[in-house]
PDB file of C-alpha atoms in Angstrom:
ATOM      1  CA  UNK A   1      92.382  56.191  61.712  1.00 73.00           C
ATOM      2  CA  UNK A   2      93.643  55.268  58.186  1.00 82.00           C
ATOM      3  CA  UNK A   3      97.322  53.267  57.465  1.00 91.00           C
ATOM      4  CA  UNK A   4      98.710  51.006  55.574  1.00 96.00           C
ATOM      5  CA  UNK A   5     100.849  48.702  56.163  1.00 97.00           C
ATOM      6  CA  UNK A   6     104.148  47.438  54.502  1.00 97.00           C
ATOM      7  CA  UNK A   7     107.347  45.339  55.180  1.00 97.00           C
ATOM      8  CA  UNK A   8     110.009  47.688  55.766  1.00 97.00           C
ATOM      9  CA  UNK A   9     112.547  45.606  53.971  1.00 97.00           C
ATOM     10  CA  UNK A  10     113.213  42.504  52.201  1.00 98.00           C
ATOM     11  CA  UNK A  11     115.666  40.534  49.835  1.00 98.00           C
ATOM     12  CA  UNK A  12     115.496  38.914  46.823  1.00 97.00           C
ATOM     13  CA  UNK A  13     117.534  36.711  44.016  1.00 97.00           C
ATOM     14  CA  UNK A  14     118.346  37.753  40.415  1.00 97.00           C
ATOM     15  CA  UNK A  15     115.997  35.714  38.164  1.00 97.00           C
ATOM     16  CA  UNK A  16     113.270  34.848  41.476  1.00 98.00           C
ATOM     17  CA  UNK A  17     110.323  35.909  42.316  1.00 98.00           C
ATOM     18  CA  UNK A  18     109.182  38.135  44.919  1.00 98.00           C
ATOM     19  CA  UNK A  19     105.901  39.222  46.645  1.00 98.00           C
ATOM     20  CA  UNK A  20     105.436  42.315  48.412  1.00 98.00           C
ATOM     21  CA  UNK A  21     102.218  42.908  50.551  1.00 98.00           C
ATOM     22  CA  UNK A  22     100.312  45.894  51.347  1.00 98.00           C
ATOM     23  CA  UNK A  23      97.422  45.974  54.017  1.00 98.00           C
ATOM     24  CA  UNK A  24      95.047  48.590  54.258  1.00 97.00           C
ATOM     25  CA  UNK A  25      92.352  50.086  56.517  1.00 95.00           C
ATOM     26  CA  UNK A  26      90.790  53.092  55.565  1.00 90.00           C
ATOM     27  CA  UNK A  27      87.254  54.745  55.872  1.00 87.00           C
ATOM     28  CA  UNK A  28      86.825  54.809  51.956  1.00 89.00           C
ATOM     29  CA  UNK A  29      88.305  53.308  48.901  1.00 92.00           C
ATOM     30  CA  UNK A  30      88.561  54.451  45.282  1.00 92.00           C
ATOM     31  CA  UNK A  31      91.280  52.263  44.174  1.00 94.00           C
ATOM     32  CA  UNK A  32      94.760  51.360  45.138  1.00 97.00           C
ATOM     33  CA  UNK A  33      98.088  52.224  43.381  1.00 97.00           C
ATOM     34  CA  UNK A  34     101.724  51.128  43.553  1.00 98.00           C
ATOM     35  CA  UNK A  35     104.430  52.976  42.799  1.00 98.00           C
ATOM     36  CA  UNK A  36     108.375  52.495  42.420  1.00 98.00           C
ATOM     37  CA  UNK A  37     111.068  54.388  43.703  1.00 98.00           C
ATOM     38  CA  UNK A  38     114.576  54.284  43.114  1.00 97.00           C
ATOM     39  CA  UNK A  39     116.741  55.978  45.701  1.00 93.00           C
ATOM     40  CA  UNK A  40     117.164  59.855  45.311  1.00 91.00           C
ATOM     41  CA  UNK A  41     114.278  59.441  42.345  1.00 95.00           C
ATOM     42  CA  UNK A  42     110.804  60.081  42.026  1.00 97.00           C
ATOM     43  CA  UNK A  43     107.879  57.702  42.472  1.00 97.00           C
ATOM     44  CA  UNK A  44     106.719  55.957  38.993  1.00 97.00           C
ATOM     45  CA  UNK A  45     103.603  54.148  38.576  1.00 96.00           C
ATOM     46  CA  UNK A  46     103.384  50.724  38.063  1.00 97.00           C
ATOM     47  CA  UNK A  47      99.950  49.598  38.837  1.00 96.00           C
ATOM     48  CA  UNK A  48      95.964  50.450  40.092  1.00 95.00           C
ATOM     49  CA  UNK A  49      93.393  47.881  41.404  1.00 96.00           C
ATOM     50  CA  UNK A  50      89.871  48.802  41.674  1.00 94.00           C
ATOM     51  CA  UNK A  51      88.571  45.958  41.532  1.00 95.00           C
ATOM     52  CA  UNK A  52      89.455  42.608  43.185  1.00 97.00           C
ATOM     53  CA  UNK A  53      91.475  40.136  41.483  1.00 97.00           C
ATOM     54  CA  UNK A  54      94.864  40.144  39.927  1.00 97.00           C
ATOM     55  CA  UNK A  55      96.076  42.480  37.366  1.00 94.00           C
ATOM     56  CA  UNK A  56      99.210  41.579  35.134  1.00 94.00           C
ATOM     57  CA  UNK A  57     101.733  43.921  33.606  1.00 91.00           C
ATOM     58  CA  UNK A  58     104.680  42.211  32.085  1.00 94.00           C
ATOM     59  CA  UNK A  59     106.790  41.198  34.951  1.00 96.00           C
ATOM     60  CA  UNK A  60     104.864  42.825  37.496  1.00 97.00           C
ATOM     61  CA  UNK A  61     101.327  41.847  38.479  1.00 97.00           C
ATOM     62  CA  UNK A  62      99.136  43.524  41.915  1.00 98.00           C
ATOM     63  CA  UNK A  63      96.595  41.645  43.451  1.00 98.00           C
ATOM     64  CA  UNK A  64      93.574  42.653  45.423  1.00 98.00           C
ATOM     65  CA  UNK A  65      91.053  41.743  47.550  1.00 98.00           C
ATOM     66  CA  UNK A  66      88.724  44.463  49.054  1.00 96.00           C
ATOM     67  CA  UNK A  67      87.225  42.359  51.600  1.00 96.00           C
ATOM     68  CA  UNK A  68      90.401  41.209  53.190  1.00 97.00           C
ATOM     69  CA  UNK A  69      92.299  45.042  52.766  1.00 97.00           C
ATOM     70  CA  UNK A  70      94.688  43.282  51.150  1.00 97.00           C
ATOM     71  CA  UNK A  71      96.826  43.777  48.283  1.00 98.00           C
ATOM     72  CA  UNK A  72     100.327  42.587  46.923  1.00 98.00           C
ATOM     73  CA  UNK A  73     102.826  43.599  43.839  1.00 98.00           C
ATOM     74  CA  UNK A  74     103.897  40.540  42.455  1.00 98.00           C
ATOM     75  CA  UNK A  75     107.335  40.853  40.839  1.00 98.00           C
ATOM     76  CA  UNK A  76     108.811  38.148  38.794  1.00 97.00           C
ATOM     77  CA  UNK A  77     112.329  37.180  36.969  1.00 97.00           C
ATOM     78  CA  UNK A  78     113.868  39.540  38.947  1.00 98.00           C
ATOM     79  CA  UNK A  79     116.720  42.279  37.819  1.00 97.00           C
ATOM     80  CA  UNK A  80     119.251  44.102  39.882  1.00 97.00           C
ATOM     81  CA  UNK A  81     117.681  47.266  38.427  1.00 97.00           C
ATOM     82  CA  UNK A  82     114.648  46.208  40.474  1.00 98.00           C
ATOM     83  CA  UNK A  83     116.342  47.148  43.960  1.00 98.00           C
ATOM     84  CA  UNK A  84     113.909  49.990  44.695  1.00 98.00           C
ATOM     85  CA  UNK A  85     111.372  51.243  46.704  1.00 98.00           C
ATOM     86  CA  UNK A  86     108.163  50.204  46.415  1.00 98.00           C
ATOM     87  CA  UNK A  87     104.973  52.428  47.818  1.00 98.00           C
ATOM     88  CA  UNK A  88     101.447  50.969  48.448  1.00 97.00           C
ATOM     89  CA  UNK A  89      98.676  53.786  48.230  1.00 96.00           C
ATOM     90  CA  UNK A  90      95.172  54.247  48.548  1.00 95.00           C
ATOM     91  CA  UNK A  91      92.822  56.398  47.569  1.00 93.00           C
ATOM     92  CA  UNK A  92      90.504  56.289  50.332  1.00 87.00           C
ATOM     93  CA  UNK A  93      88.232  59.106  49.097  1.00 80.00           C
ATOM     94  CA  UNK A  94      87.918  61.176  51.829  1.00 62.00           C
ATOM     95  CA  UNK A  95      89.619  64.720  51.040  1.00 56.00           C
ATOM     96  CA  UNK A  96      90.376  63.515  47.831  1.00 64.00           C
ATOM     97  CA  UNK A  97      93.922  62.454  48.856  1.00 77.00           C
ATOM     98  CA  UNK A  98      95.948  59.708  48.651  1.00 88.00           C
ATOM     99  CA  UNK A  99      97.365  57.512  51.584  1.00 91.00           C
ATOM    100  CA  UNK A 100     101.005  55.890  51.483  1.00 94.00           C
ATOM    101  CA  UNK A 101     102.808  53.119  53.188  1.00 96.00           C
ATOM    102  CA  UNK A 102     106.028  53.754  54.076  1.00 96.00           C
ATOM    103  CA  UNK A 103     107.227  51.706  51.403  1.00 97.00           C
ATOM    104  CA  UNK A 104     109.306  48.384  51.235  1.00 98.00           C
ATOM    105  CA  UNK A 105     113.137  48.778  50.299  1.00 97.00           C
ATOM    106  CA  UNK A 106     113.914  45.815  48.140  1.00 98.00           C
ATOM    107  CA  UNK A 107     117.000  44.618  47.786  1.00 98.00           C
ATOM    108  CA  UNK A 108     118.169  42.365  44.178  1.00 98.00           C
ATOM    109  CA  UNK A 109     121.088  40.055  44.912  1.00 96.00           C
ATOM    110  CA  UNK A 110     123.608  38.458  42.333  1.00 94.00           C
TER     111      UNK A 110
ATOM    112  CA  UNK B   1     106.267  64.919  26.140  1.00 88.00           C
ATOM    113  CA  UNK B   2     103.816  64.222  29.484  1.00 86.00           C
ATOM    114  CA  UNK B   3     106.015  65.711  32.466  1.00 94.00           C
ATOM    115  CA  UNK B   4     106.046  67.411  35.814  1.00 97.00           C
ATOM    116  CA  UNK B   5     108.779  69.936  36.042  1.00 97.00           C
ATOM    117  CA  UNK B   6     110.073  71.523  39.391  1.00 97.00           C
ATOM    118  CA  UNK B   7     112.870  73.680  40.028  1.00 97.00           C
ATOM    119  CA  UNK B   8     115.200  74.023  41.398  1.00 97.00           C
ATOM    120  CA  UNK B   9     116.394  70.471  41.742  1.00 97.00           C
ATOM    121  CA  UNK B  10     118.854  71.693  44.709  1.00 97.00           C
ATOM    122  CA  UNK B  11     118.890  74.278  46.883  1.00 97.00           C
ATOM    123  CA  UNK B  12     120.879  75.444  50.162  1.00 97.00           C
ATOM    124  CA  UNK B  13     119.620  78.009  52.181  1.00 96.00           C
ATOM    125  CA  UNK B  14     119.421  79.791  55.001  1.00 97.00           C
ATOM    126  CA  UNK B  15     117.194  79.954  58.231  1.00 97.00           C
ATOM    127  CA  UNK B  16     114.467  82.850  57.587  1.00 97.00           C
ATOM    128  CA  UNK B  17     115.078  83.710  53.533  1.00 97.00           C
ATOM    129  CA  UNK B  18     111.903  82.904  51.818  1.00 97.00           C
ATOM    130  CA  UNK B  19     112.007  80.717  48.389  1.00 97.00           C
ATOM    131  CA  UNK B  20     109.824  79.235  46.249  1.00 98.00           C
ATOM    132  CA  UNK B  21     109.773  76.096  44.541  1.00 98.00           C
ATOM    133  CA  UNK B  22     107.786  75.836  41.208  1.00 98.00           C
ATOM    134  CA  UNK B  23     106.327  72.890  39.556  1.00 98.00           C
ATOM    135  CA  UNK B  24     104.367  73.083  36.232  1.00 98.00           C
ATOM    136  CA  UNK B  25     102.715  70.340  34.411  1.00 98.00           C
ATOM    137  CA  UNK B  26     102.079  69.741  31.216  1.00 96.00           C
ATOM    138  CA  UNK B  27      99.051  67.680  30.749  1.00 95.00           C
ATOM    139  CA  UNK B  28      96.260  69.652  32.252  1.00 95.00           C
ATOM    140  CA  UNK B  29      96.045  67.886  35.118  1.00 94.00           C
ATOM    141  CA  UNK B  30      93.176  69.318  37.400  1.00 92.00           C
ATOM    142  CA  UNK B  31      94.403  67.724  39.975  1.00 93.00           C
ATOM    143  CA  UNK B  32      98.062  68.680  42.267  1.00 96.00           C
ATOM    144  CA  UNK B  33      99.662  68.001  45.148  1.00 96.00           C
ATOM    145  CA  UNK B  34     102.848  68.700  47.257  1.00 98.00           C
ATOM    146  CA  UNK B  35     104.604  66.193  49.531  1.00 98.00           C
ATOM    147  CA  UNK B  36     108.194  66.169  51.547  1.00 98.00           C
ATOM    148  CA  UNK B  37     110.074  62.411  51.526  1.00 97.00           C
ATOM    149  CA  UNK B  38     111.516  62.197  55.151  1.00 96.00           C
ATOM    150  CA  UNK B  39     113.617  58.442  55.575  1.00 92.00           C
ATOM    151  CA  UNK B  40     111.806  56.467  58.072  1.00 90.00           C
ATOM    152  CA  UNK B  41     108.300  58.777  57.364  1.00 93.00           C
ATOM    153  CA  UNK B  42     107.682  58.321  53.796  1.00 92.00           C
ATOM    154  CA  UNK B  43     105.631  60.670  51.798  1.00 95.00           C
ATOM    155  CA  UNK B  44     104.071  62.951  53.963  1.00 95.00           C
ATOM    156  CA  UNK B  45     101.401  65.689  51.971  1.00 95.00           C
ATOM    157  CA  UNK B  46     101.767  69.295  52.418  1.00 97.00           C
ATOM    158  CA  UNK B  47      99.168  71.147  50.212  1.00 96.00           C
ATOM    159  CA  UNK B  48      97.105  70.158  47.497  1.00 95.00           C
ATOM    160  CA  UNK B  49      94.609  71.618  45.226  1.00 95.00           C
ATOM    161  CA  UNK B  50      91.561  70.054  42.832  1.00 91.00           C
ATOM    162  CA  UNK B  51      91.786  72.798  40.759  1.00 91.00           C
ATOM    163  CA  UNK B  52      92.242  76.660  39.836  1.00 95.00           C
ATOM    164  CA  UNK B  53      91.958  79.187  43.126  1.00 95.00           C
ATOM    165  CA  UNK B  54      90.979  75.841  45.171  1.00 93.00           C
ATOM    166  CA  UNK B  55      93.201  74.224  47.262  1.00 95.00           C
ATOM    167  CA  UNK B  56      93.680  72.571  50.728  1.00 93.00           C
ATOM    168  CA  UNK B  57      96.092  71.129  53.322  1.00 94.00           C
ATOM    169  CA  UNK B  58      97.322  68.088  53.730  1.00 92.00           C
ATOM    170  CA  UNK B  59      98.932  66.585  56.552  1.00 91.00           C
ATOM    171  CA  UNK B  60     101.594  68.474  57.069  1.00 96.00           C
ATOM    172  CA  UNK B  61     101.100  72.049  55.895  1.00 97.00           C
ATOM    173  CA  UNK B  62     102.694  73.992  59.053  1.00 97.00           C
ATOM    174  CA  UNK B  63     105.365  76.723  57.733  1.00 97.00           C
ATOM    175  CA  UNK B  64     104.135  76.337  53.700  1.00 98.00           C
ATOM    176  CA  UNK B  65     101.657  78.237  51.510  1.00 98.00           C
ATOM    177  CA  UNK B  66     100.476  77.290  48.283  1.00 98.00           C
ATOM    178  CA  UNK B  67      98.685  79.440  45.228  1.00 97.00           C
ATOM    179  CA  UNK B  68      96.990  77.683  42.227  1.00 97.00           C
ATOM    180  CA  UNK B  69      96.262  80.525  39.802  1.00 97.00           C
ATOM    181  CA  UNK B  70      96.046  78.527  36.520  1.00 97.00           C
ATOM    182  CA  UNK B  71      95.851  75.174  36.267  1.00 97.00           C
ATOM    183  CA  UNK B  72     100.001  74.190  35.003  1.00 97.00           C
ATOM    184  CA  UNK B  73     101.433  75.917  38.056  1.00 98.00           C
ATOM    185  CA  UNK B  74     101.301  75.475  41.808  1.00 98.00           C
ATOM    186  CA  UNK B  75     104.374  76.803  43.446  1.00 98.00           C
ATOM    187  CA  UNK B  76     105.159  75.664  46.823  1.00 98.00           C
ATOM    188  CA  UNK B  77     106.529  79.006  49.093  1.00 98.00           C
ATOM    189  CA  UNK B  78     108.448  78.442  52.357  1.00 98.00           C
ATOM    190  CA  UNK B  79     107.860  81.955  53.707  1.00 96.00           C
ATOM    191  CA  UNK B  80     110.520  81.406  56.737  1.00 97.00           C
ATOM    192  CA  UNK B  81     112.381  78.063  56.010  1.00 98.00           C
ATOM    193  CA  UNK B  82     113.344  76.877  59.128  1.00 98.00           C
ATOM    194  CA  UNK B  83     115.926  73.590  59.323  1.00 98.00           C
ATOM    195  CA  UNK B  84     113.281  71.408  59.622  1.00 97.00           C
ATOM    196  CA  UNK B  85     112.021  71.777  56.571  1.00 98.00           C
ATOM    197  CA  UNK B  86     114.982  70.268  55.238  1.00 98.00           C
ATOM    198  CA  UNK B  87     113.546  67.386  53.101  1.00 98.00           C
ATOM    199  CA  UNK B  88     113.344  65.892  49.481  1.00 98.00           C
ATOM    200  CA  UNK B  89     110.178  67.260  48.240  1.00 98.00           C
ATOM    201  CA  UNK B  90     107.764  66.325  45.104  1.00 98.00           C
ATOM    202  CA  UNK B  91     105.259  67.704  43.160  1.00 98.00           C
ATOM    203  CA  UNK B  92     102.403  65.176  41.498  1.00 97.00           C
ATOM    204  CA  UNK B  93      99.902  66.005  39.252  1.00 96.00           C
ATOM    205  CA  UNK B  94      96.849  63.926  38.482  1.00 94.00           C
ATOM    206  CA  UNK B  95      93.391  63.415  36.892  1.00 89.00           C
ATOM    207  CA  UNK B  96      90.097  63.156  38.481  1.00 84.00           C
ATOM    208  CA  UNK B  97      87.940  60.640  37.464  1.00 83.00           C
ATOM    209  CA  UNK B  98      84.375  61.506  36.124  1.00 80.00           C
ATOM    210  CA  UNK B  99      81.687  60.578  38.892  1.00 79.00           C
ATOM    211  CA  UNK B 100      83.775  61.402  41.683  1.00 75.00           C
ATOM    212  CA  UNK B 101      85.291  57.804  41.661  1.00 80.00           C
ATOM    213  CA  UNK B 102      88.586  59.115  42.737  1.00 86.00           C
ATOM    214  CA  UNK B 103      92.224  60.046  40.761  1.00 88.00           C
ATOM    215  CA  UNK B 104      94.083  58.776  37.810  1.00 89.00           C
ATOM    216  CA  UNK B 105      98.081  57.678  38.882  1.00 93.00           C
ATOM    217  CA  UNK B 106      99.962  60.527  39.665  1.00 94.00           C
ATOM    218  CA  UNK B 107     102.566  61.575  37.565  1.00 97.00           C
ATOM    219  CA  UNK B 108     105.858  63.108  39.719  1.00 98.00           C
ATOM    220  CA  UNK B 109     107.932  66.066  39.508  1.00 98.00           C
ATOM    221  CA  UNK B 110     112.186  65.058  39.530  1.00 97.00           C
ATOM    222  CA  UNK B 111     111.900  66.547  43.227  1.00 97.00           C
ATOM    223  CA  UNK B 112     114.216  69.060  45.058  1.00 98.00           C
ATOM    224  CA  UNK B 113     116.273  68.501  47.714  1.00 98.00           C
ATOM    225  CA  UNK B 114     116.063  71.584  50.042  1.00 98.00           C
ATOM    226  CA  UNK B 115     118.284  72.346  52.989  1.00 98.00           C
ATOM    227  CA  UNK B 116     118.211  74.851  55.369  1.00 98.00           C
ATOM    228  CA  UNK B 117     121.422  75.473  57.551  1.00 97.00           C
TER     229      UNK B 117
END
């Protein structure tokens, strides 16, 4: 089958950083995307890999590594307005459809 | 401005009266899509379609239908809403890459919180 995999949950400091990882197994790949979501709002993009390595975005930077299935959302100098969702998703190819996590719920503390 | 638009943003019904949800896009977007946002199952797809008079289901397409006659619009119709079909649903629109090398981020509709009592 195809899934990804994501924490469910984690916390996080005002002004630290925080990693959130995203493991994948599918039978294709055309790139993956993550998205945030605030509660009761819809998904925005923040970020595609295609190709392995790390690509940085102001605060935010996603990793991958296509061998390993493997791929974070690196989020630094963190803001309360950063307590969101955040969804892993791959485009595996097949179907032409995307697959989601389940997202990770992250919470920004004072 | 780029957007996805879907209305209504709210709407309480009742077991067995059909509705429709529409969701039009602005930026000629071959490619759309139709999920429902369950808490504790994510984003689960119902329908979506790679372009005009084509379209497919996803993984959850049970109770929905789906048209695509241009290429803005692609209503989602609950024929017999049943209560659970109760959800926060979305509408995304993307591009397809030349070369068949996959889609382009999705951009989302505001979503629209259906329940069905």
């Amino acid at each position: 089958g195809q899934n990804i995999d994501q924490p469910t949950e984690m916390t996080a400091t005002e002004g630290a950083i925080v990693q959130i990882n995203c493991t994948y197994q599918t039978s294709g790949f055309n790139g993956l995307f993550w998205y945030q979501q605030h509660a009761g709002e819809a998904p925005t993009f923040l970020s595609y890999n295609v190709l392995d390595g790390l690509e940085e975005k102001g605060r935010f930077s996603s990793f991958l590594s296509r061998s390993k299935g493997y791929s974070y959302l690196l989020l630094k100098e963190l803001q309360m307005k950063d307590s969101a969702s955040y969804l892993c998703a791959v485009d595996a190819g097949n179907n032409r459809k995307l697959i989601w996590g389940l997202g990770t719920s992250l919470a920004v503390n004072p | 401005e780029a957007q996805v638009t879907q209305n209504p943003r709210y709407l309480i019904t009742v077991t067995g009266k059909k509705l429709t949800v529409t969701c039009s896009q602005n930026m000629n977007h071959e490619y759309m899509s139709w999920y429902r946002q369950d808490p504790g199952l994510g984003l689960r797809q119902i329908y979506y379609s790679m372009n005009v008079e084509v379209t497919d289901k996803g993984d959850v397409p049970e109770g929905y239908k789906v048209s695509r006659k241009e290429k803005r619009n692609f209503p989602l119709i609950l024929e017999s809403p049943s209560p659970n079909q109760t959800s926060l649903y979305f509408c995304a629109s993307s591009y397809r890459r030349p070369g068949g090398l996959g889609l382009t981020e999705a951009f989302f509709g505001q979503g629209t919180r259906l329940t069905v009592v």
